[in-house]
Amino acid sequence: MGYSRVYGVAEKAIELITLLLYTKCWLDFSAILWQLSGINGMNYFSPLIFKSLGVTGTDTGLFATGIYGVVKSVSATISMLFLVDRIGRKTLLLSSCGIMSFSLFFVGAYVKITHPDGFTQQINSGAIAAIAFIYIYSIGYASAFGGIPYILLSEAAPLNVRTVSATLGASMQWFMNLVITKATPYMISSIGYGTFFFFGSCVVCGGIYIFIWAPETKGVSLEHMAAAFGHDDVVAITEIAAKAKNEHFALPRM
């Protein structure tokens, strides 16, 4: 009897550890891709980025940065209020990856071809298009990655490992935030247009990862989230066992 109980406890512990590691790896990789979109580099160094596109003058750069922030905030609000539970998390994330990667590749190609120096007094049509794609990039990010990763951090892990898994995922996200924030100014000064190509390539990889491995959690209750990740639905199994037990005791005695 004692050995059976110890075996049962050990089996449950192994199951929880496996589930935690699987969910932690999924959330950690999601957090890494989240930051490798380059959004925080854009947020923190947007005046420098707009200058690299040919925007001159402190006031003009700050104005362009202000518009960037407003566009991102409005897009995130509309998406989180009206789209995330209708269209679905995965669909929004894939659409966001397509918008962001195309925008980043366009901006990178513009910088490579024209070599803007930030001192030219007149902005040409190509620079205007590049700036517009920076705003489109922010819309693409805010409509999905601006809020959905926070939702996934709170709902993706099954109930029995949710607290630990969400905490570790958030920690990884902030660690990658620090890495990207420190690296972005050096990337802009050293590889220039390659910065946009790098982040765009990371977004493409993220889109492939989401398409193949990320489950759709729209409409899935927190209690049944494990099934969305391919694990046993503990709640459903418990409910079936309880129902079978009740039916057994409800049988008439002979």
Coordinates of N, CA and C in Angstrom, one line a residue:
M1 N 0.8 -1.2 0.0 CA 0.0 0.0 0.0 C 0.9 1.2 0.0
G2 N 1.9 1.2 0.8 CA 2.8 2.4 0.9 C 3.6 2.6 -0.4
Y3 N 4.1 1.5 -1.0 CA 4.8 1.7 -2.2 C 3.8 2.2 -3.3
S4 N 2.6 1.8 -3.3 CA 1.6 2.2 -4.3 C 1.4 3.7 -4.2
R5 N 1.3 4.2 -3.0 CA 1.1 5.6 -2.7 C 2.3 6.4 -3.2
V6 N 3.5 6.0 -2.8 CA 4.7 6.7 -3.2 C 4.8 6.7 -4.7
Y7 N 4.5 5.6 -5.4 CA 4.6 5.5 -6.8 C 3.6 6.5 -7.5
G8 N 2.4 6.6 -6.9 CA 1.4 7.5 -7.4 C 1.8 9.0 -7.3
V9 N 2.4 9.3 -6.2 CA 2.9 10.7 -5.9 C 4.1 11.0 -6.9
A10 N 5.0 10.0 -7.1 CA 6.1 10.2 -8.0 C 5.6 10.4 -9.4
E11 N 4.7 9.6 -9.8 CA 4.1 9.7 -11.2 C 3.5 11.0 -11.4
K12 N 2.7 11.5 -10.4 CA 2.1 12.8 -10.6 C 3.1 13.9 -10.6
A13 N 4.2 13.8 -9.8 CA 5.2 14.8 -9.9 C 5.9 14.9 -11.2
I14 N 6.2 13.7 -11.8 CA 6.8 13.7 -13.1 C 5.9 14.3 -14.2
E15 N 4.6 14.0 -14.1 CA 3.7 14.6 -15.0 C 3.6 16.1 -14.9
L16 N 3.6 16.6 -13.7 CA 3.6 18.1 -13.5 C 4.9 18.7 -14.0
I17 N 6.0 18.1 -13.8 CA 7.3 18.6 -14.2 C 7.4 18.6 -15.7
T18 N 6.9 17.5 -16.4 CA 6.9 17.5 -17.8 C 6.0 18.5 -18.4
L19 N 4.8 18.7 -17.8 CA 3.9 19.7 -18.3 C 4.4 21.1 -18.1
L20 N 5.1 21.3 -17.0 CA 5.6 22.6 -16.7 C 6.8 23.0 -17.7
L21 N 7.6 22.0 -18.0 CA 8.7 22.2 -18.9 C 8.2 22.5 -20.3
Y22 N 7.2 21.7 -20.7 CA 6.7 21.9 -22.1 C 6.1 23.3 -22.2
T23 N 5.2 23.6 -21.3 CA 4.6 24.9 -21.3 C 5.6 26.1 -21.2
K24 N 6.6 25.9 -20.3 CA 7.6 26.9 -20.1 C 8.4 27.1 -21.3
C25 N 8.8 26.0 -22.0 CA 9.5 26.2 -23.2 C 8.7 26.9 -24.3
W26 N 7.4 26.6 -24.4 CA 6.5 27.2 -25.4 C 6.4 28.7 -25.1
L27 N 6.2 29.1 -23.8 CA 6.0 30.5 -23.4 C 7.3 31.2 -23.5
D28 N 8.4 30.6 -23.1 CA 9.7 31.2 -23.2 C 10.1 31.5 -24.7
F29 N 9.9 30.6 -25.6 CA 10.2 30.8 -27.0 C 9.3 31.8 -27.6
S30 N 8.0 31.9 -27.1 CA 7.1 32.9 -27.6 C 7.5 34.3 -27.1
A31 N 8.0 34.4 -25.9 CA 8.5 35.6 -25.3 C 9.8 36.1 -26.1
I32 N 10.6 35.1 -26.5 CA 11.8 35.5 -27.3 C 11.4 36.1 -28.6
L33 N 10.5 35.4 -29.3 CA 10.1 35.9 -30.6 C 9.3 37.2 -30.5
W34 N 8.6 37.3 -29.4 CA 7.9 38.6 -29.1 C 8.9 39.8 -29.1
Q35 N 10.0 39.6 -28.4 CA 11.0 40.7 -28.4 C 11.8 40.8 -29.6
L36 N 12.0 39.7 -30.3 CA 12.8 39.7 -31.5 C 12.1 40.4 -32.7
S37 N 10.8 40.8 -32.5 CA 10.1 41.5 -33.5 C 10.7 42.9 -33.6
G38 N 11.5 43.3 -32.6 CA 12.2 44.6 -32.6 C 11.4 45.8 -32.1
I39 N 10.2 45.5 -31.5 CA 9.3 46.6 -31.1 C 9.9 47.5 -30.1
N40 N 10.5 46.9 -29.1 CA 11.1 47.8 -28.0 C 12.3 48.6 -28.5
G41 N 13.0 48.1 -29.4 CA 14.0 48.9 -30.1 C 13.4 50.1 -30.8
M42 N 12.3 49.8 -31.5 CA 11.6 50.9 -32.2 C 11.0 51.9 -31.1
N43 N 10.5 51.4 -30.0 CA 9.9 52.3 -29.0 C 10.9 53.2 -28.4
Y44 N 12.0 52.6 -28.0 CA 13.0 53.4 -27.2 C 13.9 54.3 -28.1
F45 N 14.1 53.9 -29.3 CA 15.0 54.6 -30.2 C 14.3 55.1 -31.5
S46 N 13.0 55.3 -31.4 CA 12.3 55.8 -32.6 C 12.9 57.1 -33.1
P47 N 13.3 58.1 -32.3 CA 13.8 59.3 -32.9 C 15.1 59.0 -33.8
L48 N 15.9 58.1 -33.3 CA 17.1 57.7 -34.0 C 16.7 57.0 -35.3
I49 N 15.7 56.1 -35.2 CA 15.3 55.4 -36.4 C 14.7 56.3 -37.4
F50 N 13.8 57.3 -37.0 CA 13.3 58.2 -37.9 C 14.4 59.1 -38.6
K51 N 15.4 59.4 -37.8 CA 16.5 60.2 -38.3 C 17.2 59.3 -39.4
S52 N 17.4 58.0 -39.2 CA 18.0 57.2 -40.2 C 17.2 57.1 -41.5
L53 N 15.9 57.4 -41.4 CA 15.1 57.5 -42.6 C 15.0 58.8 -43.3
G54 N 15.8 59.8 -42.7 CA 15.8 61.1 -43.3 C 15.0 62.2 -42.7
V55 N 14.4 61.9 -41.5 CA 13.6 62.9 -40.8 C 14.6 63.8 -40.0
T56 N 14.6 65.1 -40.3 CA 15.5 66.0 -39.8 C 14.8 66.9 -38.7
G57 N 15.6 67.4 -37.8 CA 15.1 68.3 -36.8 C 14.6 67.6 -35.6
T58 N 14.8 68.1 -34.4 CA 14.4 67.5 -33.2 C 12.9 67.5 -33.1
D59 N 12.2 68.7 -33.4 CA 10.8 68.8 -33.3 C 10.1 67.8 -34.2
T60 N 10.6 67.7 -35.5 CA 10.0 66.8 -36.5 C 10.1 65.4 -36.0
G61 N 11.3 65.0 -35.5 CA 11.5 63.6 -35.0 C 10.6 63.3 -33.9
L62 N 10.4 64.2 -32.9 CA 9.6 64.0 -31.8 C 8.1 63.9 -32.2
F63 N 7.7 64.7 -33.2 CA 6.4 64.7 -33.7 C 6.1 63.3 -34.4
A64 N 7.0 62.9 -35.2 CA 6.9 61.6 -35.8 C 6.8 60.4 -34.8
T65 N 7.6 60.6 -33.7 CA 7.6 59.6 -32.7 C 6.2 59.6 -31.9
G66 N 5.7 60.8 -31.7 CA 4.4 60.9 -31.0 C 3.3 60.3 -31.8
I67 N 3.3 60.5 -33.2 CA 2.3 59.8 -34.0 C 2.4 58.3 -33.9
Y68 N 3.7 57.8 -33.9 CA 4.0 56.4 -33.8 C 3.3 55.8 -32.6
G69 N 3.5 56.5 -31.4 CA 2.9 56.0 -30.2 C 1.4 56.0 -30.2
V70 N 0.8 57.1 -30.8 CA -0.7 57.1 -30.8 C -1.3 56.0 -31.7
V71 N -0.6 55.8 -32.9 CA -1.1 54.8 -33.8 C -1.0 53.4 -33.1
K72 N 0.0 53.2 -32.4 CA 0.2 51.9 -31.7 C -0.8 51.7 -30.6
S73 N -1.1 52.7 -29.8 CA -2.0 52.6 -28.7 C -3.5 52.4 -29.2
V74 N -3.9 53.1 -30.2 CA -5.2 53.0 -30.8 C -5.4 51.6 -31.4
S75 N -4.4 51.1 -32.1 CA -4.5 49.8 -32.8 C -4.6 48.7 -31.7
A76 N -3.8 48.8 -30.7 CA -3.9 47.8 -29.6 C -5.3 47.8 -28.9
T77 N -5.8 49.0 -28.7 CA -7.1 49.1 -28.0 C -8.2 48.5 -28.8
I78 N -8.3 48.8 -30.1 CA -9.3 48.3 -31.0 C -9.2 46.7 -31.1
S79 N -8.0 46.3 -31.3 CA -7.8 44.8 -31.5 C -8.2 44.0 -30.2
M80 N -7.7 44.5 -29.0 CA -8.0 43.7 -27.8 C -9.4 43.8 -27.4
L81 N -10.1 44.9 -27.8 CA -11.5 45.0 -27.4 C -12.5 44.3 -28.3
F82 N -12.2 44.3 -29.6 CA -13.1 43.8 -30.6 C -12.7 42.6 -31.5
L83 N -11.4 42.3 -31.6 CA -11.0 41.3 -32.5 C -10.4 40.0 -31.9
V84 N -9.8 40.1 -30.8 CA -9.0 39.0 -30.3 C -9.9 37.8 -30.0
D85 N -11.2 38.0 -29.5 CA -12.1 36.9 -29.2 C -13.0 36.5 -30.4
R86 N -12.9 37.3 -31.4 CA -13.8 37.0 -32.6 C -12.9 36.3 -33.7
I87 N -11.8 36.9 -34.0 CA -10.9 36.3 -35.0 C -10.1 35.2 -34.5
G88 N -9.6 35.3 -33.2 CA -8.8 34.3 -32.7 C -7.3 34.8 -32.5
R89 N -6.7 34.2 -31.5 CA -5.3 34.6 -31.2 C -4.3 34.3 -32.3
K90 N -4.4 33.0 -32.8 CA -3.5 32.5 -33.8 C -3.6 33.3 -35.1
T91 N -4.8 33.5 -35.6 CA -5.1 34.2 -36.8 C -4.5 35.7 -36.7
L92 N -4.7 36.3 -35.6 CA -4.2 37.7 -35.4 C -2.7 37.7 -35.4
L93 N -2.1 36.7 -34.7 CA -0.7 36.7 -34.7 C 0.0 36.4 -36.0
L94 N -0.6 35.5 -36.8 CA -0.1 35.3 -38.2 C -0.3 36.5 -39.1
S95 N -1.4 37.2 -39.0 CA -1.6 38.4 -39.8 C -0.6 39.5 -39.4
S96 N -0.3 39.6 -38.1 CA 0.6 40.5 -37.5 C 2.0 40.2 -38.1
C97 N 2.4 39.0 -38.1 CA 3.7 38.6 -38.6 C 3.9 39.0 -40.1
G98 N 2.8 38.8 -40.8 CA 2.9 39.2 -42.3 C 3.1 40.7 -42.4
I99 N 2.3 41.4 -41.7 CA 2.4 42.9 -41.8 C 3.7 43.4 -41.3
M100 N 4.2 42.9 -40.2 CA 5.4 43.4 -39.6 C 6.6 43.1 -40.5
S101 N 6.7 41.8 -41.0 CA 7.8 41.4 -41.8 C 7.9 42.2 -43.1
F102 N 6.8 42.3 -43.8 CA 6.8 43.1 -45.0 C 7.2 44.5 -44.8
S103 N 6.7 45.1 -43.7 CA 7.1 46.5 -43.4 C 8.6 46.7 -43.1
L104 N 9.1 45.8 -42.3 CA 10.5 45.8 -42.0 C 11.4 45.6 -43.2
F105 N 11.0 44.7 -44.0 CA 11.8 44.4 -45.2 C 11.8 45.7 -46.2
F106 N 10.6 46.3 -46.3 CA 10.5 47.5 -47.1 C 11.4 48.6 -46.6
V107 N 11.3 48.8 -45.3 CA 12.2 49.9 -44.7 C 13.6 49.6 -44.8
G108 N 14.0 48.3 -44.6 CA 15.4 47.9 -44.8 C 15.9 48.1 -46.2
A109 N 15.0 47.8 -47.2 CA 15.4 47.9 -48.6 C 15.6 49.4 -48.9
Y110 N 14.7 50.3 -48.4 CA 14.8 51.7 -48.6 C 16.1 52.3 -48.1
V111 N 16.4 51.9 -46.9 CA 17.7 52.4 -46.3 C 18.9 51.9 -47.1
K112 N 18.9 50.6 -47.5 CA 20.0 50.1 -48.3 C 20.2 50.8 -49.6
I113 N 19.0 51.1 -50.3 CA 19.1 51.7 -51.6 C 19.5 53.2 -51.6
T114 N 18.8 53.9 -50.7 CA 19.0 55.4 -50.7 C 20.0 55.9 -49.8
H115 N 20.4 55.2 -48.8 CA 21.4 55.6 -47.8 C 21.1 57.0 -47.2
P116 N 19.9 57.2 -46.6 CA 19.6 58.5 -46.0 C 20.5 58.8 -44.9
D117 N 20.9 60.1 -44.8 CA 21.9 60.5 -43.8 C 21.3 61.3 -42.6
G118 N 20.0 61.6 -42.7 CA 19.3 62.4 -41.7 C 19.7 63.9 -41.7
F119 N 20.4 64.3 -42.7 CA 20.8 65.8 -42.7 C 20.1 66.5 -43.9
T120 N 19.6 65.7 -44.8 CA 18.9 66.3 -46.0 C 17.6 67.0 -45.5
Q121 N 17.5 68.2 -46.0 CA 16.4 69.1 -45.5 C 15.0 68.7 -46.1
Q122 N 15.0 68.0 -47.2 CA 13.8 67.7 -47.9 C 13.6 66.1 -47.9
I123 N 12.4 65.7 -47.4 CA 12.1 64.3 -47.4 C 11.4 63.9 -48.7
N124 N 12.0 62.9 -49.4 CA 11.4 62.5 -50.7 C 10.2 61.5 -50.5
S125 N 9.6 61.1 -51.6 CA 8.5 60.2 -51.5 C 8.8 58.8 -50.9
G126 N 10.1 58.4 -51.2 CA 10.5 57.1 -50.7 C 10.6 57.1 -49.1
A127 N 11.1 58.2 -48.6 CA 11.2 58.4 -47.2 C 9.8 58.4 -46.5
I128 N 8.9 59.1 -47.2 CA 7.5 59.2 -46.7 C 6.9 57.8 -46.6
A129 N 7.2 57.0 -47.7 CA 6.7 55.6 -47.7 C 7.3 54.8 -46.6
A130 N 8.6 54.9 -46.4 CA 9.3 54.2 -45.4 C 8.7 54.5 -44.0
I131 N 8.5 55.8 -43.7 CA 7.9 56.3 -42.5 C 6.5 55.7 -42.3
A132 N 5.7 55.7 -43.4 CA 4.4 55.1 -43.4 C 4.4 53.6 -43.0
F133 N 5.4 52.9 -43.5 CA 5.6 51.5 -43.2 C 6.0 51.3 -41.8
I134 N 6.7 52.2 -41.2 CA 7.0 52.1 -39.8 C 5.7 52.2 -39.0
Y135 N 4.8 53.1 -39.4 CA 3.5 53.2 -38.7 C 2.7 51.9 -39.0
I136 N 2.7 51.4 -40.2 CA 2.0 50.1 -40.5 C 2.6 49.0 -39.7
Y137 N 3.9 49.0 -39.5 CA 4.6 48.0 -38.6 C 4.0 48.1 -37.2
S138 N 3.9 49.3 -36.7 CA 3.4 49.5 -35.3 C 1.9 49.0 -35.2
I139 N 1.1 49.2 -36.3 CA -0.3 48.7 -36.3 C -0.3 47.2 -36.3
G140 N 0.6 46.6 -37.1 CA 0.7 45.1 -37.1 C 1.1 44.6 -35.8
Y141 N 2.1 45.2 -35.1 CA 2.5 44.7 -33.8 C 1.4 44.9 -32.8
A142 N 0.8 46.1 -32.7 CA -0.1 46.4 -31.6 C -1.4 45.6 -31.8
S143 N -1.8 45.2 -33.0 CA -3.0 44.5 -33.2 C -3.0 43.1 -32.7
A144 N -1.8 42.6 -32.5 CA -1.7 41.2 -32.0 C -0.6 41.0 -30.9
F145 N 0.6 41.3 -31.2 CA 1.7 41.1 -30.2 C 1.7 42.1 -29.1
G146 N 0.9 43.2 -29.3 CA 0.8 44.2 -28.2 C 0.0 43.7 -27.0
G147 N -0.8 42.7 -27.2 CA -1.6 42.2 -26.1 C -1.8 40.7 -26.0
I148 N -1.8 40.0 -27.1 CA -2.0 38.6 -27.1 C -1.0 37.8 -26.2
P149 N 0.3 38.2 -26.3 CA 1.3 37.4 -25.5 C 0.9 37.5 -24.0
Y150 N 0.4 38.7 -23.5 CA 0.0 38.8 -22.1 C -1.1 37.8 -21.8
I151 N -2.0 37.7 -22.8 CA -3.2 36.8 -22.6 C -2.7 35.4 -22.5
L152 N -1.8 35.0 -23.4 CA -1.3 33.7 -23.5 C -0.5 33.3 -22.2
L153 N 0.2 34.3 -21.7 CA 1.0 34.1 -20.4 C 0.1 33.7 -19.3
S154 N -1.1 34.3 -19.3 CA -2.1 34.0 -18.2 C -3.0 32.8 -18.4
E155 N -3.2 32.4 -19.7 CA -4.1 31.4 -20.0 C -3.5 30.1 -20.6
A156 N -2.3 30.2 -21.1 CA -1.8 29.0 -21.9 C -1.5 27.8 -21.0
A157 N -0.9 28.1 -19.8 CA -0.5 27.0 -18.9 C -1.7 26.4 -18.3
P158 N -1.7 25.1 -18.1 CA -2.8 24.4 -17.4 C -2.9 24.9 -15.9
L159 N -4.0 24.6 -15.3 CA -4.2 25.2 -13.9 C -3.1 24.8 -12.9
N160 N -2.7 23.5 -13.0 CA -1.7 23.0 -12.0 C -0.3 23.5 -12.1
V161 N 0.0 24.2 -13.2 CA 1.4 24.8 -13.4 C 1.3 26.2 -13.8
R162 N 0.1 26.8 -13.8 CA -0.1 28.2 -14.4 C 0.7 29.2 -13.7
T163 N 0.8 29.3 -12.4 CA 1.5 30.4 -11.7 C 3.0 30.4 -12.0
V164 N 3.6 29.2 -11.9 CA 5.0 29.1 -12.1 C 5.3 29.4 -13.6
S165 N 4.6 28.8 -14.5 CA 4.8 28.9 -15.9 C 4.7 30.4 -16.4
A166 N 3.6 31.0 -15.9 CA 3.4 32.4 -16.3 C 4.5 33.4 -15.8
T167 N 4.9 33.1 -14.6 CA 6.0 33.9 -14.0 C 7.3 33.7 -14.8
L168 N 7.7 32.5 -15.1 CA 8.9 32.3 -15.9 C 8.8 32.9 -17.3
G169 N 7.6 32.8 -17.9 CA 7.5 33.3 -19.2 C 7.6 34.9 -19.2
A170 N 7.0 35.5 -18.2 CA 7.2 37.0 -18.0 C 8.6 37.4 -17.8
S171 N 9.3 36.6 -17.0 CA 10.7 36.9 -16.7 C 11.6 36.8 -18.0
M172 N 11.3 35.8 -18.8 CA 12.0 35.7 -20.0 C 11.7 36.8 -21.0
Q173 N 10.5 37.3 -21.0 CA 10.1 38.4 -21.8 C 10.9 39.7 -21.4
W174 N 11.0 40.0 -20.2 CA 11.7 41.2 -19.7 C 13.2 41.0 -19.9
F175 N 13.7 39.8 -19.8 CA 15.1 39.6 -20.0 C 15.5 39.9 -21.5
M176 N 14.6 39.4 -22.4 CA 14.8 39.7 -23.8 C 14.6 41.1 -24.2
N177 N 13.7 41.8 -23.4 CA 13.5 43.2 -23.6 C 14.8 44.0 -23.3
L178 N 15.5 43.6 -22.3 CA 16.8 44.2 -21.9 C 17.8 43.9 -23.0
V179 N 17.9 42.7 -23.5 CA 18.9 42.4 -24.5 C 18.7 43.2 -25.8
I180 N 17.4 43.2 -26.3 CA 17.1 44.0 -27.5 C 17.3 45.5 -27.3
T181 N 17.0 46.0 -26.2 CA 17.1 47.4 -25.9 C 18.6 47.8 -25.9
K182 N 19.4 47.0 -25.3 CA 20.9 47.3 -25.3 C 21.5 47.1 -26.7
A183 N 21.0 46.2 -27.5 CA 21.6 45.8 -28.8 C 21.2 46.8 -29.9
T184 N 20.0 47.3 -29.9 CA 19.4 48.0 -31.0 C 20.3 49.2 -31.4
P185 N 20.7 50.1 -30.5 CA 21.5 51.3 -31.0 C 22.8 50.9 -31.7
Y186 N 23.4 49.8 -31.2 CA 24.7 49.3 -31.8 C 24.4 48.7 -33.1
M187 N 23.3 48.0 -33.3 CA 22.9 47.4 -34.6 C 22.7 48.5 -35.6
I188 N 22.0 49.6 -35.2 CA 21.7 50.7 -36.1 C 22.9 51.4 -36.6
S189 N 23.9 51.6 -35.7 CA 25.1 52.3 -36.0 C 26.1 51.4 -36.8
S190 N 26.0 50.1 -36.6 CA 27.0 49.2 -37.2 C 26.5 48.6 -38.5
I191 N 25.3 48.1 -38.5 CA 24.8 47.4 -39.7 C 23.7 48.1 -40.4
G192 N 23.2 49.2 -39.8 CA 22.2 50.0 -40.5 C 21.0 49.3 -41.0
Y193 N 20.8 49.2 -42.3 CA 19.6 48.6 -42.9 C 19.5 47.1 -42.4
G194 N 20.6 46.5 -42.1 CA 20.6 45.1 -41.7 C 19.8 44.9 -40.4
T195 N 19.6 46.0 -39.6 CA 18.8 45.9 -38.4 C 17.4 45.5 -38.8
F196 N 16.8 46.2 -39.8 CA 15.5 45.9 -40.2 C 15.3 44.6 -40.8
F197 N 16.3 44.1 -41.6 CA 16.3 42.8 -42.2 C 16.4 41.7 -41.1
F198 N 17.2 42.0 -40.1 CA 17.3 41.0 -39.0 C 16.0 40.8 -38.3
F199 N 15.4 41.9 -37.9 CA 14.1 41.8 -37.1 C 13.0 41.3 -38.0
G200 N 13.0 41.6 -39.3 CA 12.0 41.1 -40.3 C 12.2 39.6 -40.4
S201 N 13.4 39.1 -40.5 CA 13.7 37.6 -40.6 C 13.2 36.9 -39.3
C202 N 13.4 37.6 -38.1 CA 13.0 37.0 -36.9 C 11.4 36.9 -36.9
V203 N 10.8 37.9 -37.4 CA 9.3 37.8 -37.4 C 8.8 36.7 -38.4
V204 N 9.5 36.5 -39.5 CA 9.1 35.4 -40.4 C 9.3 34.1 -39.7
C205 N 10.4 33.9 -39.0 CA 10.6 32.7 -38.2 C 9.5 32.5 -37.2
G206 N 9.1 33.6 -36.5 CA 8.1 33.6 -35.5 C 6.7 33.2 -36.2
G207 N 6.5 33.7 -37.4 CA 5.2 33.3 -38.1 C 5.2 31.8 -38.4
I208 N 6.3 31.2 -38.8 CA 6.4 29.8 -39.1 C 6.2 29.0 -37.8
Y209 N 6.8 29.4 -36.8 CA 6.6 28.8 -35.5 C 5.2 28.8 -35.0
I210 N 4.5 29.9 -35.1 CA 3.1 30.1 -34.7 C 2.2 29.2 -35.6
F211 N 2.5 29.2 -36.9 CA 1.6 28.4 -37.8 C 1.7 26.9 -37.5
I212 N 2.9 26.4 -37.2 CA 3.1 25.0 -37.0 C 2.8 24.5 -35.6
W213 N 3.2 25.3 -34.6 CA 3.1 24.7 -33.2 C 2.1 25.5 -32.3
A214 N 1.8 26.7 -32.6 CA 1.0 27.4 -31.6 C -0.5 26.9 -31.7
P215 N -1.1 26.6 -30.6 CA -2.5 26.2 -30.7 C -3.4 27.4 -30.7
E216 N -4.6 27.2 -31.1 CA -5.6 28.3 -31.0 C -6.4 28.1 -29.7
T217 N -6.3 29.2 -28.9 CA -7.0 29.1 -27.6 C -8.3 29.9 -27.5
K218 N -8.7 30.4 -28.6 CA -10.0 31.1 -28.6 C -11.1 30.2 -28.2
G219 N -11.9 30.6 -27.2 CA -13.1 29.9 -26.8 C -12.8 28.7 -25.9
V220 N -11.5 28.5 -25.6 CA -11.1 27.4 -24.7 C -11.1 27.9 -23.3
S221 N -11.8 27.2 -22.4 CA -11.8 27.7 -21.0 C -10.5 27.4 -20.3
L222 N -10.2 28.1 -19.3 CA -8.9 27.9 -18.6 C -8.8 26.5 -18.0
E223 N -9.9 25.9 -17.6 CA -9.9 24.6 -17.0 C -9.5 23.5 -18.1
H224 N -9.8 23.7 -19.3 CA -9.5 22.8 -20.4 C -8.4 23.2 -21.3
M225 N -7.5 24.1 -20.8 CA -6.4 24.6 -21.6 C -5.4 23.5 -22.0
A226 N -5.2 22.6 -21.1 CA -4.2 21.5 -21.3 C -4.4 20.8 -22.6
A227 N -5.7 20.5 -22.9 CA -6.1 19.8 -24.1 C -5.6 20.5 -25.4
A228 N -5.7 21.9 -25.3 CA -5.2 22.7 -26.5 C -3.8 22.5 -26.8
F229 N -3.0 22.1 -25.8 CA -1.5 21.9 -26.0 C -1.2 20.4 -26.1
G230 N -2.2 19.6 -26.3 CA -2.0 18.2 -26.6 C -1.8 17.3 -25.4
H231 N -2.1 17.8 -24.2 CA -2.0 17.1 -23.0 C -3.3 16.6 -22.5
D232 N -3.3 15.7 -21.5 CA -4.6 15.1 -21.0 C -5.4 16.2 -20.4
D233 N -6.7 16.3 -20.7 CA -7.6 17.2 -20.1 C -7.9 16.7 -18.7
V234 N -7.2 17.2 -17.7 CA -7.4 16.7 -16.3 C -8.8 16.9 -15.8
V235 N -9.4 18.1 -16.1 CA -10.7 18.4 -15.7 C -11.7 17.5 -16.3
A236 N -11.6 17.3 -17.6 CA -12.6 16.4 -18.3 C -12.5 15.0 -17.8
I237 N -11.2 14.5 -17.6 CA -11.0 13.1 -17.0 C -11.7 13.0 -15.7
T238 N -11.5 14.0 -14.8 CA -12.0 14.0 -13.5 C -13.6 14.0 -13.6
E239 N -14.1 14.8 -14.5 CA -15.6 14.8 -14.6 C -16.1 13.5 -15.1
I240 N -15.5 12.9 -16.0 CA -15.9 11.5 -16.5 C -15.8 10.5 -15.4
A241 N -14.7 10.6 -14.6 CA -14.6 9.6 -13.5 C -15.6 9.8 -12.4
A242 N -15.9 11.1 -12.1 CA -17.0 11.4 -11.1 C -18.4 10.9 -11.6
K243 N -18.6 11.1 -12.9 CA -19.9 10.7 -13.5 C -20.0 9.2 -13.4
A244 N -18.9 8.5 -13.8 CA -18.9 7.0 -13.7 C -19.1 6.5 -12.3
K245 N -18.5 7.2 -11.4 CA -18.7 6.8 -10.0 C -20.1 7.0 -9.5
N246 N -20.7 8.1 -9.9 CA -22.1 8.4 -9.5 C -23.0 7.4 -10.1
E247 N -22.8 7.0 -11.4 CA -23.6 6.0 -12.0 C -23.5 4.7 -11.4
H248 N -22.3 4.4 -10.9 CA -22.1 3.1 -10.3 C -22.9 3.0 -9.0
F249 N -22.8 4.0 -8.2 CA -23.5 4.0 -6.9 C -25.0 4.2 -7.1
A250 N -25.4 4.7 -8.3 CA -26.9 4.8 -8.5 C -27.5 3.5 -9.0
L251 N -26.7 2.5 -9.3 CA -27.3 1.2 -9.8 C -28.0 0.6 -8.6
P252 N -29.2 0.0 -8.9 CA -30.0 -0.7 -7.8 C -29.2 -1.9 -7.3
R253 N -29.2 -2.1 -6.0 CA -28.6 -3.2 -5.4 C -29.4 -4.5 -5.6
M254 N -28.8 -5.6 -5.9 CA -29.5 -6.9 -6.1 C -29.5 -7.6 -4.8

